[in-house]
Amino acid sequence: MQLSDQEIVRRKALEELVKLGINPYPQAEYKVNAYAKEIQEKFTENDNHFQEVSVAGRIMSRRIMGAASFGELMDSTGRIQIYVKRDEICTGKDKTMYNTVFKRLLDIGDFIGVKGYVFVTKMGEITIHVKDITVLSKSLRPLPIVKEKDGKVYDAFSDPDQRYRQRYVDIIVNESVRETFAKRAQLIRSMRDFLNNKGYLEVETPILQPIPGGAAARPFVTHHNALNIPLYLRIANELYLKRLIVGGYEGVFEFAKDFRNEGMDRFHNPEFTQMEMYVAYKDYLWMMKTTEQMIEKITVNLHGTTKVQVGDNVIDFKAPFNRISILGAIEQYTGIDVSDLNENQLREVCKQLNIGTDVSMGKGKLIDEIFGEKCEPNYIQPTFITDYPVEMSPLCKRHRNNPALTERFELMVNGKELANAYTELNDPIDQRLRFEEQIRLAEKGDNEAMYIDYDFLRALEYGMPPTSGMGIGIDRLVMLMTNQPSVQEVIFFPQMRPEKLMKVYNSDDFKTIGVPDLWAEHIINAGFAKPDDLAGEKPTVIQQKLNGYRKKNKLQIAAIQIDEITKWIENLK
RNA sequence: GAUCCGUUAGCUCAGCAGGUAGAGCAUUUGCCUUUUAAGCAAAGGGUCCCGAGUUCGAGCCUCGGACGGAUCACCA
C-alpha cells in the first residue's frame, strides 16, 4: 500500500503511543455524562452546572500555543471547544502527556475522551477546561479540513463522487448533510405517527417476490438455490398489502424499499423508499384529503410552517391542494380536448405537439405522454391530477361517472410526481380482464406491462372491501422538504459504479526482477512506481536517483552499482 | 445511450503558445499560557485519472479508455 506522508506520520504516532504504554484502541467503556450541544445550550457562568463533565468525540481542530492549547471536540451532537493546559493534565514532573501525546501524537480525527469543567473564555466561547485526556481511537487517515466562519464555508469537501462513496467522511465534515438526514428521520417518524394515530397496522411484506407485481417497471432478478426458481426484488408491495385488506385489516401501511432496474439520474436511484397505505371502505376522494392533511402536518412538524423553499420556488403545502383532471390539465396547457379521441387521433395530436410516439403505445400511454410533456412540469404548487384513462391504470377502479376513466390521482409537486393513489379495483373479473389487457400490451413491446399474479386474483375472488390505496415517494418528499436537488443527497449510500482500484505495485514486484530486498523496500518511494518505470530510464539516471535517495534518507545500505541496475533491466525483458 | 464539462498535494483550487508543477488550509520542525476560517517562522509533500500518439520536450496538443457531474433521451 502506498501511503502519503501524512499517513506515515500518523502510523508512526500510533507506534509511539504504544511504546508509551498507551493503547490507541482501548476496550473499556468511556463513560460520558454530557454532550457538546447540551453544554452549549445550557451552560451559564453563574450556575454550578457542568463542573465535572466527561465528554468523548473526535478532535476536529487544534490551536497549540506553547503550554496551552485550544481545540474542538466533535461528538454526535456537535462541537465544543476544549482548553488543554500542560500543567493541568500533567500534574507531576512528567509532561509527556501534554508535550508528546497531546501535541505530537494526537491528530485531527482522533477520538479522545476528556474530563474537566466548563467555563467561558475571554472571547466568550463556552469551553471545557480539560484535566484529563484518554485516547479512545487513533485515526490513520487525514480528514478534509473544512472551516467555517459566519456561516461561510471554506475549503468545503464538495466533490459529489467522494462524498457519496465515502459518506462517512461527508457526515463527519459537512454538518448540513447530517441535518438533512436528521430531517429525513424526523419526516418518516412524523408520517408513521400520523398513520399510527389512525390505528392502521404497520406491516412488512416480501421483498423477494416470485412475481414482481403492483407497478410497471423492470425488476432485478435473482435466484433461489433451494427452490431453484427465479425471484425478483420487488418493484412495489401493492398486491401484498391488498391481500392483507382481503384478510380483514382496516388499514395497513409499509415503508418499503423498492427496486427498479432502470436508468439512474438525479431523480432515480435503483433502490428507493416508498410508503404505501391501503384503507378499507374509503375512496380516492377520501385519500386525497388524507394525503394533503398528512403532508401538511409533516411540513409543519419539520418547518413550523406550511411554506418550504425548494430551489427558486416557495411551495405551500397548506391543505387543500388544487385538483384537476388529467384531461382538464391537457386541455389547460394545450387547448386540445382529447377526451373523445381514439388511438389514431391521439397519435395525430402527439405529432402535432411534437411528441415522439411508437407503436407499442396504447391510448393510455399516449395521454400520459402528452401530460408528461406538456403539463407535468407546470405544477409547482401541490396539485392532484385525477381521473386517469383506464388503459394506464390496471389496478384502479373505473370512474363512477365515466367507465373510460379511473378513480386515480397523482400528486404533482415542483413539476414531479410525488404520490399516486386509487380507489382500488376490487372486482375480480374486471381485474382479470385488465391484467389480460396488460399482457396484450406487453406483446406489443411495452416491457413494463405486468405479469399476472393469479394468487392475487384468487384473493380478490374471496372479496376485498372497497379500498383506497396510496403510495408516496419518501426520497422525493425528503428532497422537497430539505431543498435538495438530487436523490443522492437524501440517500446515505446512493448506488455508484464500483470504484476501480488501480493496480498498486509493491516491493515484491521489484524483487522478481532481481532488486535486492533492502532496495525493494525503498525503490517505490525513490520514484519508481512499477518495474516498467525502470525500463524507460538510463541505468546511470536510475543509479543517481537511488543513491540520492539513499543519501537523503541516510539509509544504512550499500550504494547501488551500475551493473546491478543493468541486470534488473535485462530481467525486465 | 447522446452531448458538454471535469479529474493536478490529505482537502479546495490555480497553472499554459508545449519548456524544472503552484497557492491556501492540512502536515512536520522551532517559538508562543485564552485563540476564533487564518499566531509567527521555516520545511517537507505530486503516477498532474489511465494508455497510446505527435514532439528534442506533454499537466497542457491528438486519439482511445476509466470515473464523476450537468443537460437530453429513456422512464405509470
XYZ file of C-alpha atoms in Angstrom, chain A residues 82-448:
367
model
C -11.604 22.358 24.693
C -8.818 24.127 26.543
C -5.821 21.983 27.388
C -3.128 23.353 29.683
C 0.079 21.444 30.176
C 0.315 21.670 33.945
C -3.333 20.756 34.389
C -3.194 17.468 32.526
C 0.330 16.715 33.767
C 0.240 17.497 37.464
C 3.575 15.817 38.226
C 7.008 16.429 36.754
C 6.414 14.248 33.741
C 4.995 16.414 30.976
C 4.818 13.624 28.387
C 1.035 13.542 28.224
C 0.965 17.128 27.015
C 4.260 17.647 25.217
C 4.349 14.347 23.410
C 0.933 12.752 23.430
C -1.371 15.719 23.007
C 0.850 17.988 20.946
C 2.598 15.481 18.738
C 0.938 12.079 18.722
C -2.702 13.131 18.541
C -4.131 14.427 15.291
C -7.274 15.858 13.845
C -9.713 12.984 13.530
C -8.602 11.050 16.616
C -11.194 10.108 19.190
C -10.443 11.192 22.738
C -12.349 11.437 25.969
C -11.870 14.474 28.180
C -12.794 15.207 31.747
C -12.884 18.713 33.184
C -15.086 21.691 33.914
C -16.882 24.100 31.642
C -16.056 27.807 31.580
C -16.287 30.782 29.238
C -13.143 32.163 27.623
C -12.286 35.817 27.238
C -13.573 35.524 23.715
C -16.904 34.454 25.160
C -16.801 30.862 23.974
C -18.102 28.036 26.096
C -15.158 25.721 26.609
C -14.197 22.616 28.526
C -11.144 23.159 30.723
C -9.541 19.747 30.419
C -7.961 17.977 33.379
C -7.675 14.510 31.920
C -7.360 13.090 28.412
C -7.958 9.496 27.342
C -7.032 8.274 23.871
C -10.036 6.359 22.536
C -9.186 5.675 18.896
C -6.385 6.760 16.618
C -7.252 7.916 13.113
C -4.769 6.919 10.416
C -6.150 8.954 7.515
C -6.254 12.728 7.433
C -9.730 14.194 7.174
C -10.538 17.002 4.782
C -10.265 20.239 6.698
C -13.391 22.304 6.345
C -13.501 25.657 8.062
C -16.378 27.927 8.659
C -16.864 31.483 9.773
C -20.096 33.430 9.998
C -21.886 30.757 8.051
C -19.373 30.917 5.225
C -17.658 27.624 4.495
C -14.039 27.484 3.413
C -12.422 24.575 1.581
C -15.673 22.632 1.569
C -15.479 18.898 0.974
C -17.742 19.110 -2.018
C -16.873 16.578 -4.722
C -20.086 14.512 -5.063
C -18.203 11.416 -6.117
C -16.073 11.365 -2.994
C -18.910 12.496 -0.764
C -21.211 9.651 -1.851
C -18.539 6.982 -1.961
C -17.141 7.980 1.407
C -20.312 9.161 3.061
C -18.718 8.601 6.471
C -16.310 11.428 5.697
C -19.099 13.585 4.321
C -21.092 13.352 7.538
C -18.068 13.968 9.732
C -17.163 17.107 7.929
C -20.376 18.539 6.492
C -22.830 19.420 9.172
C -25.599 20.245 6.709
C -25.519 16.659 5.465
C -26.108 15.391 8.983
C -29.014 17.806 9.246
C -30.552 16.551 6.008
C -30.567 13.003 7.296
C -31.873 14.080 10.675
C -34.766 15.728 8.832
C -35.309 12.570 6.826
C -35.668 10.566 10.021
C -37.964 13.178 11.513
C -40.137 13.182 8.406
C -40.535 9.416 8.470
C -41.290 9.459 12.191
C -43.880 12.126 11.630
C -45.563 10.160 8.852
C -45.527 6.977 10.916
C -47.094 8.797 13.871
C -49.823 10.138 11.623
C -50.673 6.644 10.395
C -50.384 5.007 13.796
C -52.709 7.610 15.241
C -55.302 6.499 12.738
C -54.975 2.972 14.057
C -53.508 1.422 10.920
C -51.201 -1.558 11.141
C -47.584 -1.193 10.055
C -46.657 -4.370 8.216
C -43.773 -5.969 6.339
C -44.257 -7.851 3.105
C -41.875 -9.796 0.870
C -39.027 -8.054 -0.864
C -38.154 -11.241 -2.741
C -41.177 -11.916 -4.900
C -41.838 -14.720 -7.386
C -43.949 -12.297 -9.454
C -42.899 -8.665 -9.465
C -46.319 -7.017 -9.462
C -48.020 -3.818 -8.432
C -46.270 -1.487 -10.815
C -44.859 -1.388 -14.282
C -41.093 -1.394 -14.111
C -38.225 -3.676 -14.952
C -37.245 -5.750 -11.945
C -33.931 -7.082 -10.692
C -33.792 -10.847 -10.979
C -32.095 -13.181 -8.571
C -32.166 -16.897 -7.999
C -33.141 -19.020 -5.044
C -30.938 -22.113 -4.863
C -33.042 -24.386 -2.678
C -36.260 -23.719 -4.571
C -34.402 -23.440 -7.855
C -36.615 -20.614 -9.074
C -36.026 -17.049 -10.109
C -37.044 -14.428 -7.595
C -37.464 -10.738 -8.217
C -36.685 -7.815 -5.970
C -39.979 -6.081 -5.502
C -40.902 -3.108 -7.651
C -43.916 -2.430 -5.389
C -45.739 -4.031 -2.490
C -49.253 -3.128 -3.575
C -50.569 -6.616 -4.265
C -49.402 -7.934 -0.902
C -50.903 -5.048 1.029
C -54.238 -5.548 -0.724
C -54.149 -9.238 0.234
C -53.954 -8.022 3.830
C -57.050 -5.876 3.305
C -58.758 -9.007 1.947
C -57.622 -10.642 5.175
C -59.635 -8.157 7.162
C -57.328 -5.403 8.327
C -58.951 -1.988 8.186
C -55.777 -0.123 7.302
C -52.226 -1.262 6.578
C -49.077 0.580 5.612
C -45.443 -0.189 4.922
C -42.321 1.873 4.497
C -40.910 -0.174 1.673
C -37.648 -0.301 -0.166
C -38.496 -0.940 -3.815
C -36.060 -1.808 -6.581
C -36.287 -0.865 -10.232
C -33.757 -1.871 -12.809
C -33.872 1.288 -14.865
C -31.894 4.405 -15.545
C -30.167 6.336 -12.816
C -30.124 10.090 -12.613
C -30.677 12.754 -10.064
C -34.284 11.669 -9.524
C -33.791 7.907 -9.697
C -31.792 5.509 -7.556
C -32.196 1.768 -8.274
C -33.439 1.264 -4.725
C -35.738 3.801 -3.199
C -38.247 4.112 -0.415
C -41.982 4.321 -0.793
C -44.697 4.421 1.802
C -47.771 2.596 0.625
C -51.032 2.531 2.559
C -54.410 0.867 1.994
C -57.584 1.622 3.898
C -60.849 -0.301 3.656
C -64.206 1.348 2.932
C -62.542 4.511 1.576
C -62.324 6.008 -1.899
C -59.788 8.217 -3.643
C -61.612 11.378 -2.633
C -61.079 10.480 0.994
C -57.481 9.568 0.200
C -56.852 12.968 -1.340
C -57.954 14.650 1.857
C -55.896 12.295 3.974
C -52.809 12.775 1.817
C -52.934 16.538 1.925
C -53.535 16.529 5.669
C -50.640 14.177 6.215
C -48.248 16.216 4.104
C -49.358 19.461 5.699
C -48.772 18.027 9.142
C -45.346 16.694 8.219
C -44.360 20.055 6.780
C -45.413 21.923 9.893
C -43.633 19.396 12.112
C -40.458 19.871 10.146
C -40.513 23.596 9.469
C -43.074 25.143 11.764
C -44.862 26.496 8.687
C -46.539 25.114 5.583
C -44.196 27.005 3.261
C -40.965 25.441 2.044
C -38.237 26.922 -0.129
C -37.463 24.493 -2.962
C -34.925 25.786 -5.443
C -36.254 29.089 -6.720
C -39.797 28.359 -5.622
C -41.645 28.657 -2.355
C -44.023 25.733 -2.139
C -47.002 25.958 0.157
C -48.205 22.617 1.485
C -51.278 24.085 3.117
C -54.298 21.854 2.517
C -56.428 21.659 0.480
C -54.306 21.244 -2.646
C -55.563 22.113 -6.115
C -57.334 19.380 -8.061
C -57.663 18.998 -11.813
C -58.421 16.008 -14.033
C -55.690 14.826 -16.362
C -57.827 15.593 -19.404
C -58.595 19.015 -17.977
C -54.885 19.581 -17.450
C -54.148 18.674 -21.053
C -56.858 20.998 -22.263
C -55.490 23.735 -19.992
C -51.973 23.548 -21.378
C -52.562 22.517 -24.998
C -56.066 23.798 -25.651
C -56.985 20.365 -27.023
C -59.846 18.277 -25.675
C -58.576 14.702 -26.001
C -61.377 13.036 -24.047
C -63.194 11.518 -27.024
C -60.232 10.754 -29.277
C -59.303 7.248 -30.357
C -55.773 5.870 -30.510
C -55.028 7.103 -34.039
C -56.395 10.555 -33.356
C -54.243 10.734 -30.205
C -51.206 9.771 -32.239
C -52.058 12.630 -34.567
C -52.251 15.044 -31.624
C -48.853 13.881 -30.373
C -47.398 14.518 -33.793
C -48.949 17.964 -33.841
C -47.460 18.703 -30.395
C -44.067 17.336 -31.407
C -44.191 14.397 -29.031
C -42.486 11.201 -30.147
C -44.576 8.011 -30.139
C -44.067 4.403 -31.077
C -46.342 1.516 -31.980
C -46.209 -0.090 -28.537
C -48.081 2.870 -27.042
C -51.753 2.386 -26.356
C -54.291 5.112 -25.719
C -53.408 5.420 -22.052
C -49.730 5.753 -22.678
C -50.269 8.383 -25.364
C -52.328 10.518 -22.992
C -49.679 10.046 -20.337
C -47.024 11.187 -22.815
C -48.927 14.368 -23.606
C -49.450 15.083 -19.927
C -45.820 14.354 -19.036
C -44.539 16.529 -21.834
C -46.899 19.493 -21.740
C -48.435 19.642 -18.270
C -46.448 17.931 -15.539
C -43.566 20.437 -15.297
C -46.058 23.281 -14.775
C -47.432 22.023 -11.481
C -45.110 23.607 -8.959
C -47.595 24.019 -6.124
C -49.046 20.723 -4.861
C -51.750 19.633 -7.285
C -53.814 16.470 -7.508
C -54.149 15.252 -11.071
C -57.194 12.993 -11.188
C -59.211 10.575 -13.288
C -56.656 8.854 -15.492
C -57.716 6.800 -18.522
C -58.431 3.183 -17.751
C -55.678 1.853 -20.031
C -52.892 3.249 -17.895
C -54.287 2.150 -14.531
C -54.853 -1.612 -14.485
C -55.250 -1.864 -10.709
C -57.643 1.033 -10.358
C -61.420 1.065 -10.203
C -63.342 2.650 -13.057
C -64.667 6.146 -12.511
C -68.171 6.248 -11.016
C -69.296 8.707 -13.738
C -67.252 7.581 -16.750
C -66.124 3.993 -17.395
C -63.321 5.117 -19.712
C -61.631 6.758 -16.752
C -60.439 5.564 -13.361
C -60.636 6.924 -9.856
C -56.987 7.697 -9.582
C -54.907 10.659 -8.591
C -51.281 11.577 -8.751
C -49.904 14.344 -6.617
C -47.602 16.695 -8.520
C -45.218 18.975 -6.668
C -42.434 21.056 -8.159
C -43.170 19.564 -11.560
C -42.686 15.962 -10.438
C -44.848 13.082 -9.336
C -44.815 12.646 -5.581
C -47.701 10.295 -4.825
C -50.095 8.001 -6.652
C -53.421 6.681 -5.403
C -56.527 4.778 -6.430
C -59.925 3.756 -5.473
C -58.675 0.190 -5.689
C -60.158 -2.222 -8.177
C -61.861 -4.977 -6.183
C -63.936 -6.558 -8.958
C -62.021 -9.810 -9.583
C -63.488 -10.320 -13.031
C -62.626 -6.838 -14.220
C -59.200 -7.230 -12.631
C -58.554 -10.382 -14.630
C -59.557 -8.652 -17.858
C -57.301 -5.695 -17.084
C -54.345 -7.973 -16.468
C -55.017 -9.701 -19.749
C -55.136 -6.340 -21.492
C -51.714 -5.596 -19.986
C -50.392 -8.845 -21.384
C -51.573 -7.780 -24.838
C -49.684 -4.518 -24.368
C -46.643 -6.499 -23.313
C -46.834 -8.461 -26.515
C -46.842 -5.170 -28.384
C -43.485 -4.478 -26.827
C -44.187 -2.414 -23.726
C -41.654 -4.117 -21.482
C -43.167 -2.562 -18.394
